[in-house]
mmCIF file of C-alpha atoms in Angstrom:
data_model
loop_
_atom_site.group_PDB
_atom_site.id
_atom_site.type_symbol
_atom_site.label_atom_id
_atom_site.label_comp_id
_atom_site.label_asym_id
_atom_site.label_seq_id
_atom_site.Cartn_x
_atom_site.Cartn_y
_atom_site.Cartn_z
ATOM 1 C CA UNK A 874 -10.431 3.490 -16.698
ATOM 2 C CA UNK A 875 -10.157 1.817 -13.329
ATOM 3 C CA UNK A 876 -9.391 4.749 -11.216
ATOM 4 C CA UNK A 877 -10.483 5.312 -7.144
ATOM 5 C CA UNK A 878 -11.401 8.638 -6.369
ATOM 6 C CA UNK A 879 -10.989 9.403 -2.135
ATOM 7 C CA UNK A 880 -12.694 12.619 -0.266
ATOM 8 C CA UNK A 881 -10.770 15.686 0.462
ATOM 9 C CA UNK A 882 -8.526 17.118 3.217
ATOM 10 C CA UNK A 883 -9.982 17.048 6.688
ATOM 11 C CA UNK A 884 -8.919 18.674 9.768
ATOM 12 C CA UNK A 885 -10.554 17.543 13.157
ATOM 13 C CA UNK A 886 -9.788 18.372 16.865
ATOM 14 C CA UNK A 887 -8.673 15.010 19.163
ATOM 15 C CA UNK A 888 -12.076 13.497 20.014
ATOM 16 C CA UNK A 889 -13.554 14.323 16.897
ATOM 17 C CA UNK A 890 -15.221 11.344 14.585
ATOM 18 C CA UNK A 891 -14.195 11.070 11.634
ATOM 19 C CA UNK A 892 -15.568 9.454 7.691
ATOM 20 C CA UNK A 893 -13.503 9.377 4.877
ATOM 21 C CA UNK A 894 -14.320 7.475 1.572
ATOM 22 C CA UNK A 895 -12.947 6.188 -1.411
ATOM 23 C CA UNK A 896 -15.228 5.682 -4.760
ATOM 24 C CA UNK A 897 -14.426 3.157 -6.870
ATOM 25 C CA UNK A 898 -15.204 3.265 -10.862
ATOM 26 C CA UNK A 899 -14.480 1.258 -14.137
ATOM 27 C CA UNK A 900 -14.489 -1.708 -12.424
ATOM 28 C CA UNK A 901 -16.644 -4.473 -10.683
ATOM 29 C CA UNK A 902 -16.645 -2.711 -6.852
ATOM 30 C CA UNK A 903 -18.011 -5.797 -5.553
ATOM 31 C CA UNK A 904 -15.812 -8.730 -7.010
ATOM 32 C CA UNK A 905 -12.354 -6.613 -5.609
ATOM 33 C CA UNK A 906 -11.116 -5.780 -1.867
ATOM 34 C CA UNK A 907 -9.934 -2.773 -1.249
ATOM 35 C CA UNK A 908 -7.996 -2.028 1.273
ATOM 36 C CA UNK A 909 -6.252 1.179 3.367
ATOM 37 C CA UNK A 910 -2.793 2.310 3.922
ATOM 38 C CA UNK A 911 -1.582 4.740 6.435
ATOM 39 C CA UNK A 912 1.359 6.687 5.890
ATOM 40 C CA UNK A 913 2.680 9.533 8.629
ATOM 41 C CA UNK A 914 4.304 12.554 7.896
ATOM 42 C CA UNK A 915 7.856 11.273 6.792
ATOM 43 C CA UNK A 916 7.367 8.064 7.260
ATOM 44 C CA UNK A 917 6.718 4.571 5.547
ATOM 45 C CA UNK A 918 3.857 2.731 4.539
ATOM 46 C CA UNK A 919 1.258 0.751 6.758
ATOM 47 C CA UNK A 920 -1.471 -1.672 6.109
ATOM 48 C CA UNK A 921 -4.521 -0.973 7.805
ATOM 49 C CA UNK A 922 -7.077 -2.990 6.751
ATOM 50 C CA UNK A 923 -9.340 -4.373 3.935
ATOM 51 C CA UNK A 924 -12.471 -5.220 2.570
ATOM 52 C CA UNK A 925 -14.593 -7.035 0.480
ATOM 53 C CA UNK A 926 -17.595 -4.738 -0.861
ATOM 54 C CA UNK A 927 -19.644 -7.637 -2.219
ATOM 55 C CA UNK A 928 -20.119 -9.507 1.276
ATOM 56 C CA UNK A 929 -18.443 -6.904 3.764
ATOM 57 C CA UNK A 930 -15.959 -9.303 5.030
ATOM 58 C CA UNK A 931 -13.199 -7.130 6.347
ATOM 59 C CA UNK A 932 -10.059 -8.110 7.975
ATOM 60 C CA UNK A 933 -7.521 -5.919 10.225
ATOM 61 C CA UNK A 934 -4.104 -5.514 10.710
ATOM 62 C CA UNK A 935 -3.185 -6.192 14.462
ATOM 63 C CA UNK A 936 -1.796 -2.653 15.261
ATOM 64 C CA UNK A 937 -5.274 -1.165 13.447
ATOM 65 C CA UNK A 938 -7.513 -3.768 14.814
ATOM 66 C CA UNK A 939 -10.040 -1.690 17.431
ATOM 67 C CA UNK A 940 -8.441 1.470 16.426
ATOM 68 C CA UNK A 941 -10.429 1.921 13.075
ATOM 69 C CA UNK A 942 -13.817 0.699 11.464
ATOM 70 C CA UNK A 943 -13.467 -0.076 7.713
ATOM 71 C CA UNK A 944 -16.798 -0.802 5.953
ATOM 72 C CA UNK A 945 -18.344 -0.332 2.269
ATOM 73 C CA UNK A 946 -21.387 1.088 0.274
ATOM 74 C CA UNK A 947 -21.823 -1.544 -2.311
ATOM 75 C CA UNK A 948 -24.778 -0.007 -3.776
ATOM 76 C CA UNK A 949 -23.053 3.613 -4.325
ATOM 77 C CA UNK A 950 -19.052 1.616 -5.110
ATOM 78 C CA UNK A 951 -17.292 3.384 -1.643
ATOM 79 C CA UNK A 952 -15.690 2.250 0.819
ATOM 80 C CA UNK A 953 -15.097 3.899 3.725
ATOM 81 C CA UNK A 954 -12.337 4.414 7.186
ATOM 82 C CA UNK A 955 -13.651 5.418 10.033
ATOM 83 C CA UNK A 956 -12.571 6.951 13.385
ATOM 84 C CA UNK A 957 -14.632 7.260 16.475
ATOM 85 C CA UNK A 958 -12.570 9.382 18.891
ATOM 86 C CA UNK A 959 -9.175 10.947 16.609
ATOM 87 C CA UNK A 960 -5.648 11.454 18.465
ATOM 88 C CA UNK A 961 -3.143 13.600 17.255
ATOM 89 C CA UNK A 962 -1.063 10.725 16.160
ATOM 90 C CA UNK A 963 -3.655 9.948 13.373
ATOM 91 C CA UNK A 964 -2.340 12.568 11.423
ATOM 92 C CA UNK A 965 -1.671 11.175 8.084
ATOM 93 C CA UNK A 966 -2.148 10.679 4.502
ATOM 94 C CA UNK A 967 -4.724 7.614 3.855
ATOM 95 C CA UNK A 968 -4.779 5.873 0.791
ATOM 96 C CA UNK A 969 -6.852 2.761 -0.490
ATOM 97 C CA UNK A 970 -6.039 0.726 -2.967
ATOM 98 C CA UNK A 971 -7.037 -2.124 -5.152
ATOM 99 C CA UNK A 972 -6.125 -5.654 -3.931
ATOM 100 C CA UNK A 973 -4.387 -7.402 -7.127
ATOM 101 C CA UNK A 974 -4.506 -10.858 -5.609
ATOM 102 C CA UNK A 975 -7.119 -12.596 -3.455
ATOM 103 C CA UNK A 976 -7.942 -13.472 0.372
ATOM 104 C CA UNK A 977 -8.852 -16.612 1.525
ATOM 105 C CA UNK A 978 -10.338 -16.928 4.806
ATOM 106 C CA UNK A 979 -6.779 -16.289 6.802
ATOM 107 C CA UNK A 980 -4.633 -14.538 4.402
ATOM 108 C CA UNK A 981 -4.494 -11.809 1.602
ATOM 109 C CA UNK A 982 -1.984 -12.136 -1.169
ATOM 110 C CA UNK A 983 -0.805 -9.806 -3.686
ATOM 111 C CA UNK A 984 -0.010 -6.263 -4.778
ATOM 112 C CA UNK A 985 -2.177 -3.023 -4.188
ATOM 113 C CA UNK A 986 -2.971 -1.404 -7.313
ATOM 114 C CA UNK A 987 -4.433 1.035 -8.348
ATOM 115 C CA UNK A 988 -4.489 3.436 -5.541
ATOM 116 C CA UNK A 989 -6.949 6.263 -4.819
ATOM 117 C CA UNK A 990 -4.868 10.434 -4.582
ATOM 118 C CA UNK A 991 -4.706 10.204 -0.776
ATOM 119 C CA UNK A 992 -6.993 11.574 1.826
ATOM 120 C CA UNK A 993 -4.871 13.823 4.318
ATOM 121 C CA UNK A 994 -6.090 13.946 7.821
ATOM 122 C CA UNK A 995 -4.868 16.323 10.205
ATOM 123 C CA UNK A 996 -5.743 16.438 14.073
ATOM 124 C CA UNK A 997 -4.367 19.112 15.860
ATOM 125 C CA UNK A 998 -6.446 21.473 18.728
ATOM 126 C CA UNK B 520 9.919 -0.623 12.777
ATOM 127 C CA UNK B 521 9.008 -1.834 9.931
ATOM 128 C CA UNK B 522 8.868 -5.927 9.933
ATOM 129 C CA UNK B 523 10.887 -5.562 6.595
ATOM 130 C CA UNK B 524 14.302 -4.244 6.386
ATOM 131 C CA UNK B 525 15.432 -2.116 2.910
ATOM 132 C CA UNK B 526 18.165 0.096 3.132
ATOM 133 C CA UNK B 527 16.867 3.788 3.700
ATOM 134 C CA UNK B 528 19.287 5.040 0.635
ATOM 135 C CA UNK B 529 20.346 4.014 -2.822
ATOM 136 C CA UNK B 530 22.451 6.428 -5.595
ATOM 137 C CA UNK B 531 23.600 5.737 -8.604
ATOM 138 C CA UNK B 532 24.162 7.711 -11.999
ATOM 139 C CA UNK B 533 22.182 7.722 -15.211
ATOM 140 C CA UNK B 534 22.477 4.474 -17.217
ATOM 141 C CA UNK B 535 24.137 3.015 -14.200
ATOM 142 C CA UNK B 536 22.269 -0.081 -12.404
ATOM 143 C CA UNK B 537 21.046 -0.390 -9.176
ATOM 144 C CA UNK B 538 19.475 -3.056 -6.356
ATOM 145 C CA UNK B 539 17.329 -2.373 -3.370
ATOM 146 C CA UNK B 540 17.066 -5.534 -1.259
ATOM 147 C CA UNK B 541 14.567 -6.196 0.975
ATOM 148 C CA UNK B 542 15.216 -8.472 3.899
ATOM 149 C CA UNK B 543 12.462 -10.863 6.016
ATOM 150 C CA UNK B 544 12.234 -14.251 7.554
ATOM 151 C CA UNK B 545 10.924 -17.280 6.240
ATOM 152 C CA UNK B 546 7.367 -16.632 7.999
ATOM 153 C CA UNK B 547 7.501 -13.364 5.152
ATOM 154 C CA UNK B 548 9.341 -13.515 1.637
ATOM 155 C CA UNK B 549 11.369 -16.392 2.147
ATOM 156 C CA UNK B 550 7.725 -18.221 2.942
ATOM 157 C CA UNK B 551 5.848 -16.992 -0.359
ATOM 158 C CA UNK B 552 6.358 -15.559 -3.441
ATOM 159 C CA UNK B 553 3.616 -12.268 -2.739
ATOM 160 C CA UNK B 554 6.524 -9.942 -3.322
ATOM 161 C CA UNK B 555 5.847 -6.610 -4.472
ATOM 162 C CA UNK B 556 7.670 -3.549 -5.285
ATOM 163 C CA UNK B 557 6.028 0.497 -5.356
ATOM 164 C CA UNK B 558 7.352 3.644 -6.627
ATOM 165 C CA UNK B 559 6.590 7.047 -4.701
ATOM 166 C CA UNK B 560 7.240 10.440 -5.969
ATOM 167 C CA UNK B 561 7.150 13.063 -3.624
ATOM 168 C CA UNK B 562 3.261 14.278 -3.218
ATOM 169 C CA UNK B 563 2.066 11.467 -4.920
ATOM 170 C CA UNK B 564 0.096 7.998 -4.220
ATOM 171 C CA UNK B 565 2.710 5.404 -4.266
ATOM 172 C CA UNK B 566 2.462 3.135 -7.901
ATOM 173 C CA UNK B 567 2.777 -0.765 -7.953
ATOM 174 C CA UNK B 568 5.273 -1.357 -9.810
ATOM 175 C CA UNK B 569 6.423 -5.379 -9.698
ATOM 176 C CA UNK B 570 4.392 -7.971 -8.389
ATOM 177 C CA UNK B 571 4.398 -11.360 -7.147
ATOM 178 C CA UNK B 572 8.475 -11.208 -6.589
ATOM 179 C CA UNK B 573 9.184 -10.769 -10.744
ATOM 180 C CA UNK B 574 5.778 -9.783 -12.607
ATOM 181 C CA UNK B 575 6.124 -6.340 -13.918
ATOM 182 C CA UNK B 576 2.976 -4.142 -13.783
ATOM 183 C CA UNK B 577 1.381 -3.262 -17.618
ATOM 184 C CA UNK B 578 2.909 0.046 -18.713
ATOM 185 C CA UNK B 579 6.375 -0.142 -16.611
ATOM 186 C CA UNK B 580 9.792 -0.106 -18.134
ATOM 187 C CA UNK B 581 11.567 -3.293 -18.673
ATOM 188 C CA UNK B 582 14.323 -1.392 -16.581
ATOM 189 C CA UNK B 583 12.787 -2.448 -13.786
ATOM 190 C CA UNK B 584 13.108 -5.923 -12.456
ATOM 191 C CA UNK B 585 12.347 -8.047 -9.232
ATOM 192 C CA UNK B 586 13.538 -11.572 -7.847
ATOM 193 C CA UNK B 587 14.107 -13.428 -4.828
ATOM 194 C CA UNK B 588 17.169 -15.428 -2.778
ATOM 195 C CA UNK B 589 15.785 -17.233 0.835
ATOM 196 C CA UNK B 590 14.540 -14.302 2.924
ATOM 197 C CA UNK B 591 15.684 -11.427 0.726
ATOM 198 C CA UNK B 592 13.583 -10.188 -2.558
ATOM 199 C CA UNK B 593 15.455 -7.540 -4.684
ATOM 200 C CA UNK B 594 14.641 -4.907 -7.069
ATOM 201 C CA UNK B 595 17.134 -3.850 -9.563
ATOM 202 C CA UNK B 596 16.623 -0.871 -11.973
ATOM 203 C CA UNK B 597 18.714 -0.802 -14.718
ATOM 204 C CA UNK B 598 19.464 1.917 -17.531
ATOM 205 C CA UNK B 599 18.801 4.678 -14.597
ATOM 206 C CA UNK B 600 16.700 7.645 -15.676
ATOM 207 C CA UNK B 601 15.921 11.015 -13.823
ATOM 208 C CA UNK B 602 12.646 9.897 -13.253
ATOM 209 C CA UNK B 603 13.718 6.631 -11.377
ATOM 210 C CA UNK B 604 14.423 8.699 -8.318
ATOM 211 C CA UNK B 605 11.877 8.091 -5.826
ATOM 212 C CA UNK B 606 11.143 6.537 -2.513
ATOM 213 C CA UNK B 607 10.685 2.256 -3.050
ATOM 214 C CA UNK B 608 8.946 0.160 -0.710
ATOM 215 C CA UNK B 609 8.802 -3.666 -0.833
ATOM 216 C CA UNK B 610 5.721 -5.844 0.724
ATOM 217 C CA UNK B 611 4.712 -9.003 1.748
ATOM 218 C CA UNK B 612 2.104 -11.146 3.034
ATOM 219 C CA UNK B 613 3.868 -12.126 6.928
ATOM 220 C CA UNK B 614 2.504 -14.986 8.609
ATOM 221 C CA UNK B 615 2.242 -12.407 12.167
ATOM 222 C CA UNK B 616 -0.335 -10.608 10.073
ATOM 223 C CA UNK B 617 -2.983 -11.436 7.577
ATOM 224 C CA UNK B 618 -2.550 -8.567 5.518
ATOM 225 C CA UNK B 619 0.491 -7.635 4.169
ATOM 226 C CA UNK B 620 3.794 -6.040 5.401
ATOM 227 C CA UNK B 621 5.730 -3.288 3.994
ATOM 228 C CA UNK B 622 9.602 -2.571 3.920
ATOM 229 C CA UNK B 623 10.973 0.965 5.706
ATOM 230 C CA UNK B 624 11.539 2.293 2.222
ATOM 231 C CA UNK B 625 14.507 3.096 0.006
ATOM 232 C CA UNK B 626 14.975 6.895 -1.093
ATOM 233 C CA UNK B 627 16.821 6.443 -4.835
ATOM 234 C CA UNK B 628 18.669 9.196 -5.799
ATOM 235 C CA UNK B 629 19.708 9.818 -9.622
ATOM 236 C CA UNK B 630 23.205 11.485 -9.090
#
């Protein structure tokens, strides 16, 4: 079963760093990108970034782009999102997800599936 | 606000039909045919459900269909069940990114 498995609930203070992963299994990790999703209390869906886990290449959305560091554990199938310094507006539920298309070397086409439970992250002092 | 526009509410009774548009620009779905359609139930991971404007994923009803006019892609699901209602949110790769966009989201209702 291809399934993607993410890490658990995490509450941090504003400043705090922050690692959350998503394991992939059932499937070739390294010949797929995976990529993240924010979604805010209430509110829609948002694509944050993805990545390739066979060569690293990762790409970022503009309003992610500096904001976030995606990057991948091929040997171990996980990928990862990482923060350096949280805000309170990072509170959110994080998903990744399967890429069920392709990138070329400016775009990424196709549908996100499947998708890992959901990491929640909440920042608050 | 989200680069695509879907209305934030649909109804309609069991068995009825219904159709959630989803509106871009040429530079979005009128520009390629990287449509795609997911289901959310509340508390859960959202589910792909229709892909590449009219491909429907292994395992989901025929009820559920998806095409495309110009700038606007569609996603009509017919026969409605209780189940159906969830939130809906279209994507697409836009030319202003090189990911993908999503749509606001539609909240179905099953009256």
């Amino acid at each position: 079963e291809v399934q993607l498995v993410q890490s658990g609930a995490e509450v941090k203070k504003p400043g705090d760093s922050l690692k959350i992963s998503c394991k992939g299994s059932g499937f070739s990790f390294t010949s797929y990108w995976i990529g993240w999703v924010r979604q805010m209390p209430g509110k829609g869906l948002e694509w944050m970034g993805i990545i390739y886990p066979g060569d690293s290449d990762t790409r970022y959305s503009p309003s992610f782009q500096g904001q976030v560091t995606i990057s991948a554990d091929k040997s171990i199938n996980t990928a990862y999102l990482q923060w350096s310094s949280l805000k309170a507006s990072d509170t959110a539920m994080y998903y990744c997800a399967t890429l069920l298309g392709y990138c070329t070397n400016i775009m990424c086409l196709g549908g996100l599936d499947p998708w890992g439970q959901g990491t929640l992250v909440t920042v608050s002092s | 606000q989200s680069a695509l526009t879907q209305p934030p509410s649909a109804s309609g009774s069991p068995g009825q039909s219904v159709t959630i548009s989803c509106t871009g620009t040429s530079s979005d779905v009128g520009g390629y045919n990287y449509v795609s359609w997911y289901q959310q139930h509340p508390g859960k991971a959202p589910k792909l459900i229709i892909y590449e404007v009219t491909k429907r994923v292994s395992g989901v009803p025929d009820r559920f269909s998806g095409s495309k006019s110009g700038n606007t892609a569609s996603l009509t699901v017919s026969g409605l069940q209780a189940e159906d209602e969830a939130d809906y949110y279209c994507s697409s790769y836009a030319d202003s990114h090189n990911l993908g966009v999503f749509g606001g989201g539609t909240k179905l209702t099953v009256l």
